[in-house]
PDB file of N, CA and C in Angstrom:
ATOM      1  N   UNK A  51    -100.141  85.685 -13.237  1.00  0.00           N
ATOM      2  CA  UNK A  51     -98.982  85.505 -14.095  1.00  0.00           C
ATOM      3  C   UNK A  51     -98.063  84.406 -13.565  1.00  0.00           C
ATOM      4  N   UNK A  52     -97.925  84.197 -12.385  1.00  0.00           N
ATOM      5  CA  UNK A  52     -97.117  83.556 -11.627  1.00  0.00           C
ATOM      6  C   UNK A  52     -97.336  81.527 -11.800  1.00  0.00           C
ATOM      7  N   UNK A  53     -98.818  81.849 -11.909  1.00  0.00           N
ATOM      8  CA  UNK A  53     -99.502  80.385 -12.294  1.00  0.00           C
ATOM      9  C   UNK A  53     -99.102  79.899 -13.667  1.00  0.00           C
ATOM     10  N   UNK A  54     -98.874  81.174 -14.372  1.00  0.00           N
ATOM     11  CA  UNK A  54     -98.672  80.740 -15.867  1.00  0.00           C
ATOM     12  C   UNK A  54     -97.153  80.282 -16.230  1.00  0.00           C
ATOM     13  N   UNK A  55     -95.932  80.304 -15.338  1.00  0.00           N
ATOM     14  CA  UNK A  55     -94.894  79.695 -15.232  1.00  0.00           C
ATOM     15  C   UNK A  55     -94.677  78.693 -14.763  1.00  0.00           C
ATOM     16  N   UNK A  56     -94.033  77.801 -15.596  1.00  0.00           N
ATOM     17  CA  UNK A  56     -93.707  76.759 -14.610  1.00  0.00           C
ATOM     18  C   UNK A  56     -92.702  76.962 -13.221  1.00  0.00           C
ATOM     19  N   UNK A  57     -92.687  76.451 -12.368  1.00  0.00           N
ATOM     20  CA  UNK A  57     -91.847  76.245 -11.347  1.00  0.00           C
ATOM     21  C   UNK A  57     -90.626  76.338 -11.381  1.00  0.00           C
ATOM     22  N   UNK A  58     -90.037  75.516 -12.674  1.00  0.00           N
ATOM     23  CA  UNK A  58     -88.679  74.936 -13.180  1.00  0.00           C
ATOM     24  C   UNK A  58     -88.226  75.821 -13.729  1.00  0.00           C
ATOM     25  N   UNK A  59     -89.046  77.290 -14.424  1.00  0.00           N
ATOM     26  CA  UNK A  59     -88.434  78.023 -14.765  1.00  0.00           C
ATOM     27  C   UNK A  59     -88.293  79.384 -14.094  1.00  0.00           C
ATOM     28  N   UNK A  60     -88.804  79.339 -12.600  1.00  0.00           N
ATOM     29  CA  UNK A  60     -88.804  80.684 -11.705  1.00  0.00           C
ATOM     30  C   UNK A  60     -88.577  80.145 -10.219  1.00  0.00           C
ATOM     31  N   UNK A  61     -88.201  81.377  -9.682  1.00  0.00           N
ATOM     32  CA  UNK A  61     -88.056  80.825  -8.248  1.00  0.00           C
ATOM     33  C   UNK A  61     -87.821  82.444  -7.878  1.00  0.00           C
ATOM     34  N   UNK A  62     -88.826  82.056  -6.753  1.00  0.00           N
ATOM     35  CA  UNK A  62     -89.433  83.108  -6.045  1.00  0.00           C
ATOM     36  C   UNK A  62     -89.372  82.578  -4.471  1.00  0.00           C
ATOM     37  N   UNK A  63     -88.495  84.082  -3.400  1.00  0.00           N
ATOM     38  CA  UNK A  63     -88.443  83.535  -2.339  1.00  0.00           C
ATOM     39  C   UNK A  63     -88.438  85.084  -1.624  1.00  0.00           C
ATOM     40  N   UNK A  64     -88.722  84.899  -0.305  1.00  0.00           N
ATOM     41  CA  UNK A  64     -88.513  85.926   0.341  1.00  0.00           C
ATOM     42  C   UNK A  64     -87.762  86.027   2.001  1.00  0.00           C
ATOM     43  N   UNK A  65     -86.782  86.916   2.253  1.00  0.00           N
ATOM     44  CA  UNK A  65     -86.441  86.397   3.648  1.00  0.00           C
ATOM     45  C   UNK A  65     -87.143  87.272   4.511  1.00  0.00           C
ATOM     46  N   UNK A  66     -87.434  87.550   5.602  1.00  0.00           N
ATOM     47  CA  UNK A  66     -87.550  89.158   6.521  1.00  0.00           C
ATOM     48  C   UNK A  66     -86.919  88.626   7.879  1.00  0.00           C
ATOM     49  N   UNK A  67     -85.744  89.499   8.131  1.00  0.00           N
ATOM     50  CA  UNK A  67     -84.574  89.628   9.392  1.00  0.00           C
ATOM     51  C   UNK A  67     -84.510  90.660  10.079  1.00  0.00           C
ATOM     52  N   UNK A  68     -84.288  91.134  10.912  1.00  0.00           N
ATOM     53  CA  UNK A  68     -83.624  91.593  11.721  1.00  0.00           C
ATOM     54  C   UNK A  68     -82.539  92.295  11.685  1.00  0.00           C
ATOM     55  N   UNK A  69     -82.124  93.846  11.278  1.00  0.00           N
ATOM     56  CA  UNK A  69     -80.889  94.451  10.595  1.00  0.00           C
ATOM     57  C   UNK A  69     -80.457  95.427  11.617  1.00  0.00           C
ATOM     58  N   UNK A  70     -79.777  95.690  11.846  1.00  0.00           N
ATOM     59  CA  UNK A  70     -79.130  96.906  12.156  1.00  0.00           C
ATOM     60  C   UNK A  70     -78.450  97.742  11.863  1.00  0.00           C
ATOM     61  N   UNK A  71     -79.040  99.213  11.407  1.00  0.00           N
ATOM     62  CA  UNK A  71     -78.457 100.463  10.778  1.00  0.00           C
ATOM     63  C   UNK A  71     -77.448 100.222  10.857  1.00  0.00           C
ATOM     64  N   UNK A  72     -76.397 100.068  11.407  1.00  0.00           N
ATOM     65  CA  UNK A  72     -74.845 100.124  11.228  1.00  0.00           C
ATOM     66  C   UNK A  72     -74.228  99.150  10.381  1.00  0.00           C
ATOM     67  N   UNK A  73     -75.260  98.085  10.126  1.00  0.00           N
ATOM     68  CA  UNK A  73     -74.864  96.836   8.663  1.00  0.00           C
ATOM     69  C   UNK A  73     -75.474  96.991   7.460  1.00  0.00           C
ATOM     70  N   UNK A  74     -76.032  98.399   7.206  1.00  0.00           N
ATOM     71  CA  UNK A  74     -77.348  98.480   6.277  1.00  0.00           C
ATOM     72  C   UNK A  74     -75.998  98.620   4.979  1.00  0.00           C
ATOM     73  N   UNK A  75     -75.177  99.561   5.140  1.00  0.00           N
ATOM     74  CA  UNK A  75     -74.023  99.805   3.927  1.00  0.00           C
ATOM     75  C   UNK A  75     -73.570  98.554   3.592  1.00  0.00           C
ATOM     76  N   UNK A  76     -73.230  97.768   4.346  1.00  0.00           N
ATOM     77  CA  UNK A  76     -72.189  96.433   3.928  1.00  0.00           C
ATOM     78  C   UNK A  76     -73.462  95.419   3.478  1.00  0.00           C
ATOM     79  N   UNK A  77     -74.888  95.575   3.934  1.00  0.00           N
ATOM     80  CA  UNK A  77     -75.854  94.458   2.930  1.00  0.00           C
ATOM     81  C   UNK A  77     -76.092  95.353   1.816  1.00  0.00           C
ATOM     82  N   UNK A  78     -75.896  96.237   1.898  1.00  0.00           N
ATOM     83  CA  UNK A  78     -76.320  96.706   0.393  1.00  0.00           C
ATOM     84  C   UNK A  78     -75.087  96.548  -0.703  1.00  0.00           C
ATOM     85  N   UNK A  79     -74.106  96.849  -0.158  1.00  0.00           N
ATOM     86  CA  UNK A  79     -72.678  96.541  -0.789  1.00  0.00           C
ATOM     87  C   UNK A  79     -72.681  94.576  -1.151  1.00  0.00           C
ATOM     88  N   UNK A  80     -73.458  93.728  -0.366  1.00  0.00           N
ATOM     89  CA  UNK A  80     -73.546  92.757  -0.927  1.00  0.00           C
ATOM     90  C   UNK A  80     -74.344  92.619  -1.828  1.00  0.00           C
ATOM     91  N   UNK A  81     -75.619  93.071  -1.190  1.00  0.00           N
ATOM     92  CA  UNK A  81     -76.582  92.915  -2.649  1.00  0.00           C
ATOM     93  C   UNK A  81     -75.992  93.356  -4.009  1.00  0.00           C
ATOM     94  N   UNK A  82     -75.073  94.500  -4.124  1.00  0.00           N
ATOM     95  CA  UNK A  82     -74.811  95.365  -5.389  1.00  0.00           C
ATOM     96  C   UNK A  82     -73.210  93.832  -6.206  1.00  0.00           C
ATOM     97  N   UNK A  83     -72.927  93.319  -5.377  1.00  0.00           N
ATOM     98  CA  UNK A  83     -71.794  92.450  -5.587  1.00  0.00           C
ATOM     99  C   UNK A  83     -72.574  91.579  -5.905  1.00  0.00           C
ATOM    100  N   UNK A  84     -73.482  90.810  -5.606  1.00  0.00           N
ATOM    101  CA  UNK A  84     -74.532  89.730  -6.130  1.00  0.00           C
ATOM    102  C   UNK A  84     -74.866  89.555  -7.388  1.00  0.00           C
ATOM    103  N   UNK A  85     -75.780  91.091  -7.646  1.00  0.00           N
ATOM    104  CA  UNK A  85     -76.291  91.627  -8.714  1.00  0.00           C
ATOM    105  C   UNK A  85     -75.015  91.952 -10.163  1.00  0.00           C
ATOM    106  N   UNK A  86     -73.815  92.063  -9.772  1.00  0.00           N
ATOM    107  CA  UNK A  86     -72.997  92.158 -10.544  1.00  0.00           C
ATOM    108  C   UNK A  86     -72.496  90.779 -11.078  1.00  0.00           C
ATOM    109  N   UNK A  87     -72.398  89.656 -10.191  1.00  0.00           N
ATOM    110  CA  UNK A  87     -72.143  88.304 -10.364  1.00  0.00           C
ATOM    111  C   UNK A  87     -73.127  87.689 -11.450  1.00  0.00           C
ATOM    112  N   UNK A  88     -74.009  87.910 -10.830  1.00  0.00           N
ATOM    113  CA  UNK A  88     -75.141  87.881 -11.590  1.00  0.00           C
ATOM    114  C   UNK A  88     -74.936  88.291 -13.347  1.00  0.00           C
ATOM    115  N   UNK A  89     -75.054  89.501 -13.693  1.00  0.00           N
ATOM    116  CA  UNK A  89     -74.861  90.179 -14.502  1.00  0.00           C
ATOM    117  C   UNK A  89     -73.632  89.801 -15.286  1.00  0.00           C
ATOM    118  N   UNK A  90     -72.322  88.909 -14.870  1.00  0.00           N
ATOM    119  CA  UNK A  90     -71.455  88.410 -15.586  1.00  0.00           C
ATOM    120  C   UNK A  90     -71.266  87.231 -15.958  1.00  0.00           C
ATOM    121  N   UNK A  91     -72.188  86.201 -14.817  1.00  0.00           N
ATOM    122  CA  UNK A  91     -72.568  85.309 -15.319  1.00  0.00           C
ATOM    123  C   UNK A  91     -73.651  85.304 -16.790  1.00  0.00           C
ATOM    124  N   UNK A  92     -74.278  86.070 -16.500  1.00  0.00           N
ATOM    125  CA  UNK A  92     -75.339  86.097 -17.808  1.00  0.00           C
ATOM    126  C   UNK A  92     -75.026  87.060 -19.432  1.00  0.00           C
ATOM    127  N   UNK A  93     -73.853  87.666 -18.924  1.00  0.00           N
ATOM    128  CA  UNK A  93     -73.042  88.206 -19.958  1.00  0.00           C
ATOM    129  C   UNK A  93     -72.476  87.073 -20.535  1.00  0.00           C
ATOM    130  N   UNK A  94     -71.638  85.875 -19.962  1.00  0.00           N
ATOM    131  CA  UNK A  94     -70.948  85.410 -20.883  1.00  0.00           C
ATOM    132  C   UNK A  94     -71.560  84.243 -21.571  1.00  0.00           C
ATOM    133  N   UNK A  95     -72.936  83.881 -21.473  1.00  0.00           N
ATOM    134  CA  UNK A  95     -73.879  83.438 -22.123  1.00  0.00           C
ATOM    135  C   UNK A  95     -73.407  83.597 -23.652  1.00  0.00           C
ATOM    136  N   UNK A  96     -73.537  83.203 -24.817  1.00  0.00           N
ATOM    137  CA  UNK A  96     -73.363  83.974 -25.654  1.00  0.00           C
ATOM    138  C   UNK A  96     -74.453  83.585 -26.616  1.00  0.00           C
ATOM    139  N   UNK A  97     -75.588  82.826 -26.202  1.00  0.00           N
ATOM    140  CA  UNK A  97     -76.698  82.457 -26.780  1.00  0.00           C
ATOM    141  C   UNK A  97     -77.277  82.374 -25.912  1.00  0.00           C
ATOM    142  N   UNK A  98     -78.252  83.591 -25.417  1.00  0.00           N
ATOM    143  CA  UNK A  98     -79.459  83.096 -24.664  1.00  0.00           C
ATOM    144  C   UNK A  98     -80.647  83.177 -25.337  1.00  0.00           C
ATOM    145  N   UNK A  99     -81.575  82.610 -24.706  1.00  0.00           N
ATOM    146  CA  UNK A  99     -83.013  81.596 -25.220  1.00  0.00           C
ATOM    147  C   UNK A  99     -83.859  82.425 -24.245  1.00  0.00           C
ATOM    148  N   UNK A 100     -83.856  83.074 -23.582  1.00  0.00           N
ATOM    149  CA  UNK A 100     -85.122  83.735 -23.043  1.00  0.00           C
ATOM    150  C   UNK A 100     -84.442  85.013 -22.365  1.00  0.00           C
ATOM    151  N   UNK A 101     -84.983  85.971 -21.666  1.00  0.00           N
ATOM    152  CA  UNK A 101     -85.473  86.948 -20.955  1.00  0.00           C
ATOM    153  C   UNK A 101     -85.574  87.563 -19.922  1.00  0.00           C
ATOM    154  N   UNK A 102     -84.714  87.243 -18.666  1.00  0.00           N
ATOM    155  CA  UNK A 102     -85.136  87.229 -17.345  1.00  0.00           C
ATOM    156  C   UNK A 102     -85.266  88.648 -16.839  1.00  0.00           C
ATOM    157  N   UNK A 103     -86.306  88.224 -15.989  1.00  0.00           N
ATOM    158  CA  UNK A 103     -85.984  89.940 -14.963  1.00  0.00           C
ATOM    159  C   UNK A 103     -85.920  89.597 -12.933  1.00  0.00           C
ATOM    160  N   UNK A 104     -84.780  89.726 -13.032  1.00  0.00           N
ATOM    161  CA  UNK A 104     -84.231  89.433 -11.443  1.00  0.00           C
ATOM    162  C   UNK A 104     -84.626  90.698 -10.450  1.00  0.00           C
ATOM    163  N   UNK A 105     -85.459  90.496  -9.203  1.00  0.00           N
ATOM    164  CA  UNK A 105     -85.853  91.635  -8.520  1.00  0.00           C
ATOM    165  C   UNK A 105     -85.095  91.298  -7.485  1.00  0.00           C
ATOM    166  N   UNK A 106     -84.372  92.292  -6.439  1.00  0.00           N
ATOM    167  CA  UNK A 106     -83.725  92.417  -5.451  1.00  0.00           C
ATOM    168  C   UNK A 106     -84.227  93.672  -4.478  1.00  0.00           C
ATOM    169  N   UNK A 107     -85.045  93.292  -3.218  1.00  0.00           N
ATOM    170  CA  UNK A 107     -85.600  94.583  -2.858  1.00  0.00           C
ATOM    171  C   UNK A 107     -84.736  94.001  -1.242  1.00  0.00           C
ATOM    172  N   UNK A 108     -84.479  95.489  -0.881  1.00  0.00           N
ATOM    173  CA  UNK A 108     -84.185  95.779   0.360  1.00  0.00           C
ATOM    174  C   UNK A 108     -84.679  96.635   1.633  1.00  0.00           C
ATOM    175  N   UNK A 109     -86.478  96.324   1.894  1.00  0.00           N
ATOM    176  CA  UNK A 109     -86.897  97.467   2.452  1.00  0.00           C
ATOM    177  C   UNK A 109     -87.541  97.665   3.848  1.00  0.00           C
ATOM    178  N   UNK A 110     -87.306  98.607   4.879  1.00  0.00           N
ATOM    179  CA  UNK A 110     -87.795  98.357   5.969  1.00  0.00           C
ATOM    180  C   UNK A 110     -88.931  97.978   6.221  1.00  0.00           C
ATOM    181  N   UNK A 111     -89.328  97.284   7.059  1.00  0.00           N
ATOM    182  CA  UNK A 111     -90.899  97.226   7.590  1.00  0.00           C
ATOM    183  C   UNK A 111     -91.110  97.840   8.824  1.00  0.00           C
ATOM    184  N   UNK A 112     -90.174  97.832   9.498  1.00  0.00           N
ATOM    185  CA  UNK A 112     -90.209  98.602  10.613  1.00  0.00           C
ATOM    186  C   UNK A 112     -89.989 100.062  10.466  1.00  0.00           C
ATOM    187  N   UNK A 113     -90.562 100.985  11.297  1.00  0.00           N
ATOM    188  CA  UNK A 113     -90.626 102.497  11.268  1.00  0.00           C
ATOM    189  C   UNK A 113     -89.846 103.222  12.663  1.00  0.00           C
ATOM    190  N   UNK A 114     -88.225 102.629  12.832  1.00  0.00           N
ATOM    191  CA  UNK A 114     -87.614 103.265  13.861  1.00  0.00           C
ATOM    192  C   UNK A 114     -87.607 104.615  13.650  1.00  0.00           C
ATOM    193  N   UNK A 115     -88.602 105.598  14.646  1.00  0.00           N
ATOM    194  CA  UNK A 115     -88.409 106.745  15.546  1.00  0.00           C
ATOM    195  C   UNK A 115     -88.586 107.541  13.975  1.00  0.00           C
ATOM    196  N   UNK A 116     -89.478 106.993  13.485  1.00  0.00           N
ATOM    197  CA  UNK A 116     -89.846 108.110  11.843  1.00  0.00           C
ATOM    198  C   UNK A 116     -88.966 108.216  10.620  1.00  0.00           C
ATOM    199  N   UNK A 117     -88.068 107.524  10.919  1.00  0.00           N
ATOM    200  CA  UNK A 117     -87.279 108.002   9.817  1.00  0.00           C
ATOM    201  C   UNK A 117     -87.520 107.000   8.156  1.00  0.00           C
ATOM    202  N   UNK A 118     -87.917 106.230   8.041  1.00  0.00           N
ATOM    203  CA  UNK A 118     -88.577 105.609   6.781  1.00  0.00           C
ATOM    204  C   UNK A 118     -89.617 106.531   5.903  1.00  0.00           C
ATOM    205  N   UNK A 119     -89.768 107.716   6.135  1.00  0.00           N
ATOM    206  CA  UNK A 119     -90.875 107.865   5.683  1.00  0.00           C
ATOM    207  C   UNK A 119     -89.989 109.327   4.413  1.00  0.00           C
TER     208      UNK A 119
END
């Protein structure tokens, strides 16, 4: 599916960092402020021409001492 878009009209990226439980509330509190920016920017559109679907994932890869599961 990904081949079947042009470039110009998607953008796809990924980071993986280094977090620490005690900053996990305040990145998620950003992500949720992002996603709202987001969402008002594209509200005041008042003619849009296509469709989007924006993914925002936030998930461990690491398995500190069991608790991910």
């Amino acid at each position: 599916a990904i081949d079947s878009i042009k470039p110009a009209l998607r953008d796809i990226s990924t980071v993986t960092l280094g977090v620490s439980i005690d900053n996990l509330p305040m990145l998620k509190e950003r992500i949720a402020e992002f996603r709202s920016s987001i969402i008002r920017m594209a509200n005041e559109n008042q003619k849009p021409d296509e469709v989007y679907q924006l993914n925002i994932q936030l998930i461990p890869l690491s398995n500190c001492c069991g608790q991910n599961k």
